[in-house]
C-alpha positions as a Python dict, from the first residue, in 0.01 Angstrom:
ca = {
    (1, 'M'): (0, 0, 0),
    (2, 'K'): (176, -321, -105),
    (3, 'R'): (305, -148, -419),
    (4, 'K'): (449, 133, -207),
    (5, 'I'): (621, -116, 24),
    (6, 'R'): (768, -299, -274),
    (7, 'R'): (896, 30, -413),
    (8, 'I'): (1060, 117, -80),
    (9, 'V'): (1220, -226, -58),
    (10, 'L'): (1347, -198, -417),
    (11, 'V'): (1495, 147, -351),
    (12, 'A'): (1660, 19, -33),
    (13, 'I'): (1810, -280, -212),
    (14, 'S'): (1933, -60, -498),
    (15, 'A'): (2093, 177, -249),
    (16, 'L'): (2270, -109, -73),
    (17, 'V'): (2399, -245, -404),
    (18, 'A'): (2522, 100, -505),
    (19, 'L'): (2699, 141, -171),
    (20, 'G'): (2857, -200, -214),
    (21, 'V'): (2985, -109, -560),
    (22, 'L'): (3123, 223, -436),
    (23, 'H'): (3291, 49, -142),
    (24, 'T'): (3452, -205, -377),
    (25, 'L'): (3573, 73, -608),
    (26, 'Y'): (3717, 259, -309),
    (27, 'L'): (3900, -45, -171),
    (28, 'G'): (4019, -125, -524),
    (29, 'G'): (4191, 215, -540),
    (30, 'M'): (3980, 349, -827),
    (31, 'F'): (3932, 688, -657),
    (32, 'R'): (4300, 722, -573),
    (33, 'T'): (4507, 996, -737),
    (34, 'I'): (4831, 859, -883),
    (35, 'E'): (5126, 1099, -870),
    (36, 'P'): (5420, 906, -1021),
    (37, 'H'): (5763, 934, -862),
    (38, 'A'): (6083, 729, -846),
    (39, 'P'): (6388, 742, -618),
    (40, 'G'): (6623, 782, -914),
    (41, 'A'): (6682, 684, -1275),
    (42, 'C'): (6539, 345, -1376),
    (43, 'V'): (6644, 97, -1647),
    (44, 'A'): (6500, -237, -1756),
    (45, 'I'): (6664, -579, -1750),
    (46, 'E'): (6505, -755, -2046),
    (47, 'G'): (6459, -1127, -2100),
    (48, 'I'): (6264, -1233, -1790),
    (49, 'V'): (5885, -1268, -1824),
    (50, 'G'): (5674, -1229, -1512),
    (51, 'G'): (5959, -1202, -1259),
    (52, 'E'): (5714, -1235, -971),
    (53, 'D'): (5957, -1297, -683),
    (54, 'L'): (6324, -1225, -610),
    (55, 'E'): (6581, -1365, -366),
    (56, 'W'): (6939, -1246, -310),
    (57, 'R'): (7214, -1507, -317),
    (58, 'A'): (7465, -1539, -34),
    (59, 'N'): (7721, -1345, -240),
    (60, 'G'): (7501, -1033, -224),
    (61, 'R'): (7549, -964, -596),
    (62, 'E'): (7310, -1200, -772),
    (63, 'I'): (6939, -1262, -739),
    (64, 'F'): (6721, -1558, -822),
    (65, 'V'): (6408, -1462, -1015),
    (66, 'S'): (6086, -1666, -1028),
    (67, 'S'): (5966, -1631, -1388),
    (68, 'D'): (5653, -1750, -1567),
    (69, 'D'): (5455, -1631, -1869),
    (70, 'R'): (5124, -1637, -1683),
    (71, 'R'): (4915, -1542, -1986),
    (72, 'N'): (5045, -1850, -2172),
    (73, 'M'): (5091, -2112, -1901),
    (74, 'A'): (4929, -2385, -2110),
    (75, 'T'): (5199, -2367, -2378),
    (76, 'T'): (5511, -2256, -2190),
    (77, 'Q'): (5720, -2364, -1893),
    (78, 'G'): (5832, -2131, -1619),
    (79, 'A'): (6192, -2094, -1501),
    (80, 'I'): (6425, -1970, -1231),
    (81, 'F'): (6670, -1710, -1360),
    (82, 'L'): (6990, -1577, -1209),
    (83, 'V'): (7098, -1219, -1276),
    (84, 'E'): (7338, -961, -1134),
    (85, 'P'): (7136, -636, -1130),
    (86, 'G'): (7435, -416, -1049),
    (87, 'A'): (7641, -535, -1348),
    (88, 'S'): (7711, -293, -1632),
    (89, 'N'): (7521, -517, -1875),
    (90, 'P'): (7308, -765, -1676),
    (91, 'Q'): (7242, -1092, -1862),
    (92, 'P'): (6979, -1324, -1711),
    (93, 'I'): (7079, -1692, -1701),
    (94, 'N'): (6822, -1972, -1686),
    (95, 'V'): (6946, -2197, -1404),
    (96, 'T'): (6647, -2434, -1400),
    (97, 'P'): (6746, -2802, -1432),
    (98, 'A'): (6570, -3044, -1665),
    (99, 'L'): (6244, -3143, -1493),
    (100, 'D'): (5997, -3421, -1571),
    (101, 'F'): (5695, -3223, -1448),
    (102, 'D'): (5517, -2899, -1533),
    (103, 'F'): (5697, -2608, -1372),
    (104, 'H'): (5528, -2273, -1310),
    (105, 'P'): (5708, -2105, -1018),
    (106, 'H'): (5543, -1847, -796),
    (107, 'G'): (5685, -1743, -456),
    (108, 'I'): (6043, -1840, -369),
    (109, 'S'): (6256, -1841, -54),
    (110, 'L'): (6631, -1897, -25),
    (111, 'F'): (6771, -2053, 293),
    (112, 'I'): (7144, -2008, 357),
    (113, 'D'): (7294, -2224, 632),
    (114, 'E'): (7590, -2139, 855),
    (115, 'T'): (7836, -2286, 601),
    (116, 'G'): (7696, -2076, 316),
    (117, 'K'): (7512, -2365, 151),
    (118, 'E'): (7198, -2247, -29),
    (119, 'R'): (6863, -2420, -75),
    (120, 'L'): (6583, -2265, -282),
    (121, 'F'): (6219, -2332, -193),
    (122, 'V'): (5973, -2276, -479),
    (123, 'V'): (5592, -2265, -489),
    (124, 'N'): (5494, -2448, -808),
    (125, 'H'): (5161, -2459, -993),
    (126, 'A'): (5154, -2771, -1210),
    (127, 'S'): (4803, -2664, -1311),
    (128, 'H'): (4534, -2425, -1189),
    (129, 'T'): (4433, -2679, -922),
    (130, 'E'): (4750, -2887, -862),
    (131, 'H'): (5026, -2734, -652),
    (132, 'S'): (5352, -2832, -487),
    (133, 'I'): (5661, -2705, -310),
    (134, 'E'): (5983, -2782, -498),
    (135, 'L'): (6320, -2790, -321),
    (136, 'F'): (6644, -2717, -506),
    (137, 'D'): (7003, -2716, -387),
    (138, 'V'): (7223, -2445, -537),
    (139, 'N'): (7562, -2513, -697),
    (140, 'E'): (7846, -2263, -663),
    (141, 'D'): (7768, -2118, -1006),
    (142, 'G'): (7403, -2070, -909),
    (143, 'R'): (7260, -2359, -1109),
    (144, 'L'): (6987, -2561, -941),
    (145, 'L'): (6968, -2929, -852),
    (146, 'H'): (6619, -3063, -784),
    (147, 'V'): (6600, -3232, -443),
    (148, 'R'): (6236, -3328, -396),
    (149, 'T'): (5869, -3240, -432),
    (150, 'I'): (5628, -3178, -145),
    (151, 'T'): (5255, -3215, -212),
    (152, 'D'): (4958, -3208, 23),
    (153, 'S'): (4584, -3137, 10),
    (154, 'A'): (4650, -2841, 242),
    (155, 'L'): (4816, -2662, -52),
    (156, 'I'): (4488, -2524, -184),
    (157, 'S'): (4625, -2214, -356),
    (158, 'P'): (4982, -2153, -238),
    (159, 'N'): (5133, -1815, -314),
    (160, 'D'): (5451, -1737, -124),
    (161, 'I'): (5692, -1922, 103),
    (162, 'A'): (5937, -1839, 385),
    (163, 'A'): (6197, -2098, 483),
    (164, 'I'): (6330, -2106, 839),
    (165, 'D'): (6582, -2386, 781),
    (166, 'G'): (6667, -2642, 517),
    (167, 'E'): (6347, -2842, 570),
    (168, 'R'): (6081, -2629, 737),
    (169, 'F'): (5885, -2332, 609),
    (170, 'Y'): (5574, -2116, 623),
    (171, 'V'): (5353, -2086, 314),
    (172, 'T'): (5046, -1876, 232),
    (173, 'N'): (4725, -1994, 65),
    (174, 'D'): (4581, -1686, -106),
    (175, 'H'): (4239, -1850, -147),
    (176, 'G'): (4024, -2106, 27),
    (177, 'W'): (3876, -2244, -295),
    (178, 'R'): (4069, -2422, -570),
    (179, 'H'): (3873, -2357, -888),
    (180, 'P'): (3963, -2035, -1077),
    (181, 'L'): (3600, -1923, -1106),
    (182, 'A'): (3541, -1981, -735),
    (183, 'K'): (3856, -1780, -660),
    (184, 'T'): (3719, -1486, -859),
    (185, 'V'): (3396, -1497, -659),
    (186, 'E'): (3601, -1515, -339),
    (187, 'D'): (3795, -1204, -442),
    (188, 'F'): (3499, -987, -540),
    (189, 'L'): (3303, -1085, -229),
    (190, 'Q'): (3620, -1018, -24),
    (191, 'L'): (3580, -1346, 162),
    (192, 'A'): (3841, -1424, 428),
    (193, 'L'): (3916, -1784, 329),
    (194, 'G'): (4295, -1778, 289),
    (195, 'N'): (4545, -1892, 552),
    (196, 'V'): (4906, -1945, 656),
    (197, 'L'): (5049, -2296, 692),
    (198, 'F'): (5361, -2428, 862),
    (199, 'Y'): (5546, -2735, 732),
    (200, 'D'): (5752, -2913, 999),
    (201, 'G'): (5928, -3157, 767),
    (202, 'Q'): (5648, -3413, 794),
    (203, 'G'): (5319, -3234, 738),
    (204, 'F'): (5128, -2906, 728),
    (205, 'E'): (4944, -2722, 1004),
    (206, 'E'): (4739, -2403, 982),
    (207, 'V'): (4893, -2135, 1203),
    (208, 'Y'): (4678, -1838, 1097),
    (209, 'G'): (4347, -1824, 913),
    (210, 'A'): (4067, -1602, 786),
    (211, 'T'): (4285, -1395, 554),
    (212, 'R'): (4169, -1199, 251),
    (213, 'Y'): (4420, -1304, -12),
    (214, 'A'): (4722, -1398, 199),
    (215, 'N'): (5007, -1314, -37),
    (216, 'G'): (5367, -1233, 54),
    (217, 'I'): (5531, -1390, 359),
    (218, 'N'): (5876, -1345, 509),
    (219, 'T'): (6058, -1356, 841),
    (220, 'S'): (6272, -1108, 1027),
    (221, 'L'): (6647, -1167, 998),
    (222, 'D'): (6650, -1356, 1330),
    (223, 'H'): (6331, -1552, 1245),
    (224, 'R'): (6161, -1419, 1559),
    (225, 'R'): (5893, -1242, 1357),
    (226, 'V'): (5684, -1349, 1060),
    (227, 'Y'): (5531, -1093, 825),
    (228, 'V'): (5226, -1163, 607),
    (229, 'A'): (5070, -937, 342),
    (230, 'E'): (4696, -955, 270),
    (231, 'T'): (4637, -809, -75),
    (232, 'I'): (4259, -766, -62),
    (233, 'G'): (4274, -696, 312),
    (234, 'R'): (4534, -423, 234),
    (235, 'V'): (4720, -500, 557),
    (236, 'V'): (5061, -626, 664),
    (237, 'H'): (5057, -848, 972),
    (238, 'S'): (5350, -876, 1211),
    (239, 'F'): (5357, -1195, 1420),
    (240, 'A'): (5578, -1308, 1705),
    (241, 'R'): (5704, -1657, 1623),
    (242, 'D'): (5743, -1923, 1892),
    (243, 'A'): (6069, -2095, 1794),
    (244, 'R'): (5969, -2413, 1978),
    (245, 'T'): (5615, -2464, 1847),
    (246, 'N'): (5632, -2238, 1537),
    (247, 'R'): (5294, -2093, 1636),
    (248, 'L'): (5229, -1729, 1552),
    (249, 'T'): (5100, -1456, 1784),
    (250, 'L'): (4966, -1144, 1613),
    (251, 'E'): (5150, -829, 1724),
    (252, 'E'): (5025, -570, 1476),
    (253, 'S'): (4810, -537, 1164),
    (254, 'F'): (4934, -238, 967),
    (255, 'D'): (4681, -82, 728),
    (256, 'A'): (4882, -1, 416),
    (257, 'H'): (4578, 131, 219),
    (258, 'T'): (4705, -52, -91),
    (259, 'G'): (4707, -404, -235),
    (260, 'V'): (5027, -532, -76),
    (261, 'D'): (5206, -819, -252),
    (262, 'N'): (5547, -977, -180),
    (263, 'I'): (5764, -881, 118),
    (264, 'D'): (6144, -854, 112),
    (265, 'V'): (6339, -803, 434),
    (266, 'A'): (6645, -583, 382),
    (267, 'A'): (6977, -609, 568),
    (268, 'D'): (6864, -335, 808),
    (269, 'G'): (6543, -526, 890),
    (270, 'S'): (6310, -296, 697),
    (271, 'L'): (6036, -441, 477),
    (272, 'W'): (6028, -361, 105),
    (273, 'I'): (5685, -440, -34),
    (274, 'A'): (5554, -417, -389),
    (275, 'A'): (5187, -326, -413),
    (276, 'H'): (4890, -267, -642),
    (277, 'P'): (4748, 81, -567),
    (278, 'R'): (4456, 21, -805),
    (279, 'M'): (4377, -344, -753),
    (280, 'L'): (4076, -344, -983),
    (281, 'M'): (4305, -269, -1279),
    (282, 'F'): (4493, -594, -1219),
    (283, 'L'): (4222, -821, -1364),
    (284, 'P'): (4196, -649, -1707),
    (285, 'H'): (4578, -622, -1715),
    (286, 'S'): (4603, -997, -1658),
    (287, 'K'): (4403, -1050, -1978),
    (288, 'R'): (4569, -785, -2196),
    (289, 'G'): (4911, -633, -2148),
    (290, 'S'): (4800, -312, -2319),
    (291, 'V'): (4576, -239, -2020),
    (292, 'R'): (4820, -111, -1760),
    (293, 'S'): (4795, -160, -1384),
    (294, 'P'): (4973, 91, -1155),
    (295, 'S'): (5278, -17, -955),
    (296, 'Q'): (5394, 88, -610),
    (297, 'V'): (5677, 13, -368),
    (298, 'I'): (5652, 90, 2),
    (299, 'R'): (5903, 54, 284),
    (300, 'L'): (5798, -41, 637),
    (301, 'E'): (6016, -34, 944),
    (302, 'H'): (5965, -71, 1315),
    (303, 'G'): (5972, 273, 1475),
    (304, 'E'): (5988, 376, 1838),
    (305, 'G'): (5788, 135, 2049),
    (306, 'G'): (5806, -129, 1777),
    (307, 'A'): (5509, -9, 1569),
    (308, 'L'): (5542, -21, 1191),
    (309, 'A'): (5577, 305, 996),
    (310, 'M'): (5548, 343, 618),
    (311, 'K'): (5727, 541, 347),
    (312, 'E'): (5630, 530, -21),
    (313, 'I'): (5941, 475, -236),
    (314, 'Y'): (5796, 438, -586),
    (315, 'L'): (5464, 494, -764),
    (316, 'N'): (5355, 491, -1128),
    (317, 'N'): (5037, 484, -1336),
    (318, 'G'): (5121, 149, -1499),
    (319, 'D'): (5431, 249, -1694),
    (320, 'P'): (5712, 173, -1734),
    (321, 'I'): (5638, -137, -1525),
    (322, 'S'): (5289, -270, -1459),
    (323, 'A'): (5145, -476, -1172),
    (324, 'S'): (5452, -478, -948),
    (325, 'A'): (5471, -800, -745),
    (326, 'T'): (5805, -778, -567),
    (327, 'A'): (6073, -527, -475),
    (328, 'T'): (6412, -552, -309),
    (329, 'A'): (6691, -305, -235),
    (330, 'R'): (7065, -334, -182),
    (331, 'D'): (7379, -127, -246),
    (332, 'G'): (7192, 178, -372),
    (333, 'L'): (6967, -11, -613),
    (334, 'M'): (6601, -109, -603),
    (335, 'I'): (6481, -397, -820),
    (336, 'I'): (6111, -436, -906),
    (337, 'G'): (5960, -753, -1049),
    (338, 'P'): (5618, -763, -1225),
    (339, 'V'): (5350, -1029, -1250),
    (340, 'F'): (5336, -1020, -1632),
    (341, 'D'): (5577, -772, -1796),
    (342, 'P'): (5884, -924, -1972),
    (343, 'F'): (6154, -741, -1774),
    (344, 'L'): (6274, -629, -1432),
    (345, 'L'): (6306, -261, -1345),
    (346, 'V'): (6622, -143, -1167),
    (347, 'C'): (6615, 203, -1008),
    (348, 'R'): (6890, 399, -837),
    (349, 'L'): (6814, 498, -478),
    (350, 'D'): (6933, 857, -508),
    (351, 'R'): (6667, 1006, -282),
}
């Protein structure tokens, strides 16, 4: 009798494990059919490795690019590049000043004041466990001048940043644990340990918690809304922002059914979001560039009644660009930045 009970228990446990594996594969997009399409012809801008985040300058022609060779962080420094994607022969320019600290940029946010003065906010990973926010003023030619460094124990694993003025900003922590191995466990167990912080010029405060890989963050053009992408949660949150307290009130959680990454807000208020349709391919791709991870770009906009509606703009099976992290669109062009590949992809928006 005891042997029979043990057998039943073993079968039940095996079934639960199998269901868990299948559920993980499903959420990771491994059962998804990829039917590649693009809105027009695409060309590469070479010379920028791991262009993970993009920000348009005030002139509307040039973009800042957060670049880092993430497979070789121990032996290389990251950089901020400036490039004009609509030029006939775009040539990236490294505008990073000389720095006396390790620089590995991640998310970036450009604040432009009423006079046109620009300040760039940069998430920096000095190491796998040491993080900071770096502030740079921007010269007329786009070159950067380092202003100061912000550090705090609240910056556990910062990913992206959204400035609301020249001093204050929101920032996401994609994990609740610092150590790389612990982060991997957190991801595979789909633990909701990430959060969103607000920096008021003096210190940090958590304004939203229990996120599963809080990734991209941005604000509406009037700063009345804050948008947050949860990669493992596969959702995009829309929050109402209290301009006095900077607290966030959740309005909507849009299920994108894909691993959403960075968020760009276009001039018409729509959200352009790069995504990972097969998230489980990202890990092997991070180790070897020959293993490709599909890329996707979606566009969200507020429809009638204010609810978000989605349109897929771009999808591939990992080529020509792999592991898309960011996308932005302006003047008939869409620019996609990857986590690892050594180029940006520029596509015409013909359809």
